[in-house]
Tab-separated table of C-alpha atoms and ligand atoms in Angstrom:
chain	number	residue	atom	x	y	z
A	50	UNK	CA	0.000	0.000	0.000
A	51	UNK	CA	1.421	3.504	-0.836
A	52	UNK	CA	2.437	5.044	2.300
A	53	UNK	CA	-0.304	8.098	3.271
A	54	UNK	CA	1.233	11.535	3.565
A	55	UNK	CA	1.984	13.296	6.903
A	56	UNK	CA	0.690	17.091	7.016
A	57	UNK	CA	1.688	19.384	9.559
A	58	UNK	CA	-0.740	20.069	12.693
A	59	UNK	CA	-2.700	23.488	13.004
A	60	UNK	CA	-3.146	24.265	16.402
A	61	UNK	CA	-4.767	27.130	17.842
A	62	UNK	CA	-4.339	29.013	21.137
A	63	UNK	CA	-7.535	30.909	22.196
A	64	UNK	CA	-8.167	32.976	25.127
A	65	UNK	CA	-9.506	36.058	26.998
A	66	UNK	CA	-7.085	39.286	27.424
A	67	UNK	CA	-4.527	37.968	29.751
A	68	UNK	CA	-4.777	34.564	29.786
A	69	UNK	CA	-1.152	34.108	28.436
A	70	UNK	CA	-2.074	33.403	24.746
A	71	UNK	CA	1.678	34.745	23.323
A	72	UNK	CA	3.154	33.580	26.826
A	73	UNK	CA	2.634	29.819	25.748
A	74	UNK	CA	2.938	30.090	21.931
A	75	UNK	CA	6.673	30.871	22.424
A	76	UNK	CA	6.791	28.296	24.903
A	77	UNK	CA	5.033	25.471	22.751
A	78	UNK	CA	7.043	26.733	19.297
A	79	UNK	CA	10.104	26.160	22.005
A	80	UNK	CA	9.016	22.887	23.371
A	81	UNK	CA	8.397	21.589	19.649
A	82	UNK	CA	12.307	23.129	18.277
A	83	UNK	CA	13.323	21.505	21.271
A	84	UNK	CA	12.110	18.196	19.546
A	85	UNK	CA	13.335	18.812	16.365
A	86	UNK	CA	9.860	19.633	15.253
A	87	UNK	CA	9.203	21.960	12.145
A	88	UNK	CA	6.913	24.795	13.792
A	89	UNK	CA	6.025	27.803	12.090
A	90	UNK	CA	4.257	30.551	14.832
A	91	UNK	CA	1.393	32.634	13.394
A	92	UNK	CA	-0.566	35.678	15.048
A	93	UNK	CA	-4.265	37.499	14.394
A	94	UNK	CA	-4.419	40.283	13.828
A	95	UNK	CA	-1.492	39.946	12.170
A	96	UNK	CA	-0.842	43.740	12.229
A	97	UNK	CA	2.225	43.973	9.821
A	98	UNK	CA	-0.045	43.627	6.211
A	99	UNK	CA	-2.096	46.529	4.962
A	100	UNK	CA	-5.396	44.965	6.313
A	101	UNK	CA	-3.481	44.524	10.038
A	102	UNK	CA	-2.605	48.155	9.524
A	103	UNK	CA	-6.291	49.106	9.579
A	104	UNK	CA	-6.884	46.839	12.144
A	105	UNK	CA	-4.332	47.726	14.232
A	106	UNK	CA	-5.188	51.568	13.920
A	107	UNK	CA	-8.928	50.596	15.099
A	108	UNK	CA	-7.397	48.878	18.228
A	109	UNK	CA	-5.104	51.499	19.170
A	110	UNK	CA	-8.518	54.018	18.944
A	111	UNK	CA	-6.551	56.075	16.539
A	112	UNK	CA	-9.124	55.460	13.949
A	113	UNK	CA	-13.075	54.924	13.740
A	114	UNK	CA	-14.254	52.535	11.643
A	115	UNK	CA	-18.026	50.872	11.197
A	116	UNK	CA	-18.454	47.477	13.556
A	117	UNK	CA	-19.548	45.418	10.546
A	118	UNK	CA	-16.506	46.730	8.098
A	119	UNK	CA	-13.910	46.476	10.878
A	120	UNK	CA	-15.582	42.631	11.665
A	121	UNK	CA	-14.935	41.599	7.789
A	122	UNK	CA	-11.460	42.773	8.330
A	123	UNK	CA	-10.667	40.857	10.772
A	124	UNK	CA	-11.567	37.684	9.077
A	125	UNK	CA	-9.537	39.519	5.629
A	126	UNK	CA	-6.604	39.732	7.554
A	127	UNK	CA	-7.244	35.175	7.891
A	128	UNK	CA	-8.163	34.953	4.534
A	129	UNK	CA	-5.069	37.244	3.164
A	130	UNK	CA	-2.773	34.550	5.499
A	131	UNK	CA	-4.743	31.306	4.555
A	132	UNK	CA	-3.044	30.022	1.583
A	133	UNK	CA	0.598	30.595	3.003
A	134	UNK	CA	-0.747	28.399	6.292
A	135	UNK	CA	-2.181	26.113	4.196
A	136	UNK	CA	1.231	25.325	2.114
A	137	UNK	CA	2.977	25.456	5.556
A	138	UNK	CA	0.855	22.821	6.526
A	139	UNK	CA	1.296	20.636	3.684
A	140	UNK	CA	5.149	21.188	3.591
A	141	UNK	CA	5.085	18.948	7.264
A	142	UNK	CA	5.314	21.643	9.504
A	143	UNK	CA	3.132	22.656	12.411
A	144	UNK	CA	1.568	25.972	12.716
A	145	UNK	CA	0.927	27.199	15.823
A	146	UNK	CA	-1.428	30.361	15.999
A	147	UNK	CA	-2.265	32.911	18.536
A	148	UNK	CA	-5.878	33.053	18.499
A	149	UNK	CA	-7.802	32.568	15.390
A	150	UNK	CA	-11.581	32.967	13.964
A	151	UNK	CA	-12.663	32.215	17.266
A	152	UNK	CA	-12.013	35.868	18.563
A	153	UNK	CA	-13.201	36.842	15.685
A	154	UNK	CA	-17.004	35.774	16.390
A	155	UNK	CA	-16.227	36.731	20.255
A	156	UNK	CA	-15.703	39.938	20.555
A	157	UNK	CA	-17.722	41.150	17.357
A	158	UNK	CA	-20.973	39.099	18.495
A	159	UNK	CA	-20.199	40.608	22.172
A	160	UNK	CA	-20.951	44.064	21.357
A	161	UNK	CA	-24.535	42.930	21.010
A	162	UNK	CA	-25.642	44.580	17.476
A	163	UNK	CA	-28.903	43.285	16.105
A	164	UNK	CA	-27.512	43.504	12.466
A	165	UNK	CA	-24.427	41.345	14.434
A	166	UNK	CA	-25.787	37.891	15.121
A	167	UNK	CA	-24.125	35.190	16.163
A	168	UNK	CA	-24.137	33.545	12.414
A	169	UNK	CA	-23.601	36.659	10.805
A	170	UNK	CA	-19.988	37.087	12.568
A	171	UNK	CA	-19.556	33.334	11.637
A	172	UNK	CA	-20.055	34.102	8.061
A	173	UNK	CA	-16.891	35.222	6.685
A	174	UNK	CA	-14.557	32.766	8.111
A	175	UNK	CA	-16.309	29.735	6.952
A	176	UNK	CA	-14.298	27.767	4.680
A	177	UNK	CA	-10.838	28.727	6.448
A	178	UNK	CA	-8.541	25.726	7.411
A	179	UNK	CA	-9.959	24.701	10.563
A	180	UNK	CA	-7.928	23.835	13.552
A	181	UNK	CA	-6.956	19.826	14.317
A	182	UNK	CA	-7.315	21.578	17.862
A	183	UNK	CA	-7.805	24.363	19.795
A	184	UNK	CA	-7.201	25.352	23.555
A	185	UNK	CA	-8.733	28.093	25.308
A	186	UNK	CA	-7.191	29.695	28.158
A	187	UNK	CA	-9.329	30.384	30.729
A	188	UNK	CA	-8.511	33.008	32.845
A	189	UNK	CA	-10.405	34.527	35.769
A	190	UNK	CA	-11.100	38.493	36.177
A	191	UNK	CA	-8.553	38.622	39.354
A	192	UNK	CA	-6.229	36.518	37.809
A	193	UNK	CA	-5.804	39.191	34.199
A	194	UNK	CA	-6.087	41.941	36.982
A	195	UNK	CA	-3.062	40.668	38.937
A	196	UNK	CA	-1.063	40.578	35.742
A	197	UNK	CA	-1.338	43.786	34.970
A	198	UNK	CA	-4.774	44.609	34.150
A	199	UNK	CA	-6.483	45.315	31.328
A	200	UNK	CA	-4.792	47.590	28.766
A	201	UNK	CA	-5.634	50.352	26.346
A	202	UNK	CA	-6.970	49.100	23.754
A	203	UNK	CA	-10.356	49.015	22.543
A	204	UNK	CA	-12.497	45.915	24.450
A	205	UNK	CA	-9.721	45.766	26.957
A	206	UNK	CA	-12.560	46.211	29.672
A	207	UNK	CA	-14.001	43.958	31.942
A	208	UNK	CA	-17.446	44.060	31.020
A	209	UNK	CA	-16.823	43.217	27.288
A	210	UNK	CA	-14.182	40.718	28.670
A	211	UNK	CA	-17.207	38.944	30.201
A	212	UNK	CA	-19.852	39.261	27.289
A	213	UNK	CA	-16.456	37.726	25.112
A	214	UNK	CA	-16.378	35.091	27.232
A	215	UNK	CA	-19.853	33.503	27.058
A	216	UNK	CA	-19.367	33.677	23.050
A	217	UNK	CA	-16.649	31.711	23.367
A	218	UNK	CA	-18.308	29.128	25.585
A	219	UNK	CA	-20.869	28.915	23.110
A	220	UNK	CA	-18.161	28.150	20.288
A	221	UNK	CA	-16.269	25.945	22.337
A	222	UNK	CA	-19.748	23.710	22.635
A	223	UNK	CA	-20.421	24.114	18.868
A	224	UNK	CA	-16.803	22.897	17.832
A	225	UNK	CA	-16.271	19.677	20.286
A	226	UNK	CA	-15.798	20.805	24.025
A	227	UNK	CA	-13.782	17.767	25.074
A	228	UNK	CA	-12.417	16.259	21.494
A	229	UNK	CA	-11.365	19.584	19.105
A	230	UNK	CA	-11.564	21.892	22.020
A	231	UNK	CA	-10.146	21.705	25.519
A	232	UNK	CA	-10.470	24.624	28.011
A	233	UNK	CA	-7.185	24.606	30.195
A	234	UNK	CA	-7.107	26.322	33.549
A	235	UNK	CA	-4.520	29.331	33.134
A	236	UNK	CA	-4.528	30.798	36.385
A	237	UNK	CA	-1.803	28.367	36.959
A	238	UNK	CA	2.409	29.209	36.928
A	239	UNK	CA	2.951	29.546	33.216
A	240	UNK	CA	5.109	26.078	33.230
A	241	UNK	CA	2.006	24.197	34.684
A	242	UNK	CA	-0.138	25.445	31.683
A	243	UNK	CA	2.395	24.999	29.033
A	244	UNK	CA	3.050	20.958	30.348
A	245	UNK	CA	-1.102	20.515	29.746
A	246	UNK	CA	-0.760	22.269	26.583
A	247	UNK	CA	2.381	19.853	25.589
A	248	UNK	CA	0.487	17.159	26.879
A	249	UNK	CA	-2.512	17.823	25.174
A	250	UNK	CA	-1.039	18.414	21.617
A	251	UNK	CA	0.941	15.143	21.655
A	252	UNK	CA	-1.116	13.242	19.448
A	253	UNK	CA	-1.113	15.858	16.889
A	254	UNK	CA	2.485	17.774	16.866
A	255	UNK	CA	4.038	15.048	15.083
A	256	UNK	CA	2.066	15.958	11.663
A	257	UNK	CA	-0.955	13.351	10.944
A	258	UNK	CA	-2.979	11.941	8.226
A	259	UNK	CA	-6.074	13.466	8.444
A	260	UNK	CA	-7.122	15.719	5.477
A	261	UNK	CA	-7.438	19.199	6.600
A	262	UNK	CA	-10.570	20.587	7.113
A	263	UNK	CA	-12.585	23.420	6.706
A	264	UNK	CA	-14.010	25.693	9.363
A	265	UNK	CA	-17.309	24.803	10.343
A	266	UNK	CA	-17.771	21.951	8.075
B	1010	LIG	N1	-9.735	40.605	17.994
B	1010	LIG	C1	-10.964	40.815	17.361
B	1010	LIG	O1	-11.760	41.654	17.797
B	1010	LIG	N2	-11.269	40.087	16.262
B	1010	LIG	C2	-10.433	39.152	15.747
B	1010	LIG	O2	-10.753	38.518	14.739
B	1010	LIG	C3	-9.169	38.931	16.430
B	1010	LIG	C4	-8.871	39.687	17.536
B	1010	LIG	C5	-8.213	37.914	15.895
B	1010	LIG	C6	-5.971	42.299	19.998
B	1010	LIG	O3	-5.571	40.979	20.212
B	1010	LIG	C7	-7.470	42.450	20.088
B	1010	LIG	O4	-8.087	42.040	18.863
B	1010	LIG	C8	-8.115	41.614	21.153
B	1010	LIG	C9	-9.125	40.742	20.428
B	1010	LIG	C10	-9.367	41.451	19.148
B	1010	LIG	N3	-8.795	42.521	22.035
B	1010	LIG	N4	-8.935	42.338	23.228
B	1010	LIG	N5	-9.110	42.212	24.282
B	1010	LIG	P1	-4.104	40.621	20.617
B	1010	LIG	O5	-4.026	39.128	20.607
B	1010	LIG	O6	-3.166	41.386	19.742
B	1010	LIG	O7	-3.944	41.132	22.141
B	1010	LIG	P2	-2.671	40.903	23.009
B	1010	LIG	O8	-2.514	42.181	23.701
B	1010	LIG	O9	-1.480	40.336	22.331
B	1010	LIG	O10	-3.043	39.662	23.896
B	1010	LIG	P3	-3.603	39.646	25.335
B	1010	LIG	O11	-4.864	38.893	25.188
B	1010	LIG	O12	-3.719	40.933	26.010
B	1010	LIG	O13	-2.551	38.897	26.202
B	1010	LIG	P4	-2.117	37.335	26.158
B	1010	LIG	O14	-1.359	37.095	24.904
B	1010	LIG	O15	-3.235	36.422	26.436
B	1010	LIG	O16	-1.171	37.247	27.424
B	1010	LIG	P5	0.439	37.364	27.515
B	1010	LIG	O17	0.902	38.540	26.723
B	1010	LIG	O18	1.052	36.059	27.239
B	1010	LIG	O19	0.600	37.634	29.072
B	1010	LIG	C11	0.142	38.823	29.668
B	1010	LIG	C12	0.997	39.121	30.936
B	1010	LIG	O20	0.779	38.094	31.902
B	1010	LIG	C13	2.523	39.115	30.690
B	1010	LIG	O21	3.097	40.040	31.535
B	1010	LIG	C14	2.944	37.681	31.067
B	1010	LIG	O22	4.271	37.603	31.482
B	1010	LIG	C15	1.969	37.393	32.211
B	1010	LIG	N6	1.606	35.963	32.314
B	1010	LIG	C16	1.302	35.121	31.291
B	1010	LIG	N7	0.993	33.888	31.780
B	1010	LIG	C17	1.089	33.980	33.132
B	1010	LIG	C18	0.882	33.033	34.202
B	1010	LIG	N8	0.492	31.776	33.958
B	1010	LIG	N9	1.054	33.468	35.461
B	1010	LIG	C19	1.431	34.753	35.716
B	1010	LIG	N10	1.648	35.686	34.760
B	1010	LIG	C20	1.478	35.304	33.478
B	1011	LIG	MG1	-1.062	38.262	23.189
């Protein structure tokens, strides 16, 4: 039988504001060097393209934009990155990625628009690669406080933080609490959470057989 081909794995690393999200992407990228894995690290908003320009603008407050444009570039700024994760993917190596789609429903169906459902935000990301798995760092309110807070950005508040998080539990249900999607406890010393994380990607990080699939599918 012709042996199948190995892909790289996409994992995804999705949390509230200071739950450690680019804390343990360096440490997993580390962890998977370490084992003479190939690991690519990629971050949304990815605020060096044009699109993350705009984005990143928005963010900082120093420009206004509408909820629903600023919503559709969000998921742009996937799309624009998409192919290039997709060939990483298929070249063996694993891409690791600091938060994904999944904030992207969050915090736009958190501000609570009518014209912003819940599908609506779903919309434009269906159809990118979906995630072999993703792990949500859940933080509590004291916890983020006692590392400094919320900071200046827009949403960085703790009443959207809240509104955020009951999207995402609602996400987490739709994509496979407990098989796709684990919620880790990350009030814990950073090495605690990145040895669950480790543990939970083994039977992914070194590449797999599955096709890749689409978000949502
Ligand atoms: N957004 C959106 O609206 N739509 C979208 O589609 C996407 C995003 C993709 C910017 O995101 C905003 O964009 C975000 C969502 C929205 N708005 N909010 N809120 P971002 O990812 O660029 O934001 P960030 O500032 O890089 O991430 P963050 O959430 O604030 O932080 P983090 O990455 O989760 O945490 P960290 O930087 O790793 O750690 C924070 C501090 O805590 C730092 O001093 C660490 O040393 C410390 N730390 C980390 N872990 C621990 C533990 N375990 N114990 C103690 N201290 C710790
Ligand atoms: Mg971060």
């Amino acid at each position: 039988m012709p042996e199948r081909k190995q892909r790289g794995a996409f994992i995804v690393i999705e949390g509230l504001d200071r739950s450690g999200k680019s804390t343990q992407v360096s440490l997993l990228e580390k962890r998977c060097k370490d084992a003479g894995l190939p690991v690519r690290l990629v971050k949304f908003p990815d605020r060096t393209t044009p699109i993350g320009k705009l984005i990143d603008s928005y963010l900082r407050s120093d420009s206004e934009m509408d909820d629903h444009a600023i919503h559709l570039l969000f998921s742009a700024n996937r799309w624009e990155l998409a192919p290039s994760i997709i060939e990483s993917l298929n070249a063996g190596t694993t891409v690791i990625c600091d938060r994904y789609a999944f904030s992207g429903i969050a915090f736009s169906a958190a501000k609570n628009k009518p014209t912003m459902s819940y599908e609506w935000c779903r919309a434009p990301d269906i159809y990118l690669p979906a995630p072999d798995i993703t792990l949500f760092l859940d933080v509590s309110p004291e916890k983020a406080r006692e590392r400094g807070g919320y900071g200046a950005e827009r949403y960085e508040n703790a009443e959207m933080q809240e509104r955020v998080e009951h999207v995402f539990e609602r996400i987490g249900v739709e994509i496979g609490d407990g098989s796709r999607w684990f919620a880790v406890d990350a009030d814990r010393e950073k090495e605690a959470v990145a040895e669950e994380l480790w543990e939970r990607v083994q039977p992914y990080v070194k590449g797999t057989e599955k096709p890749l699939q689409r978000l949502w599918e």
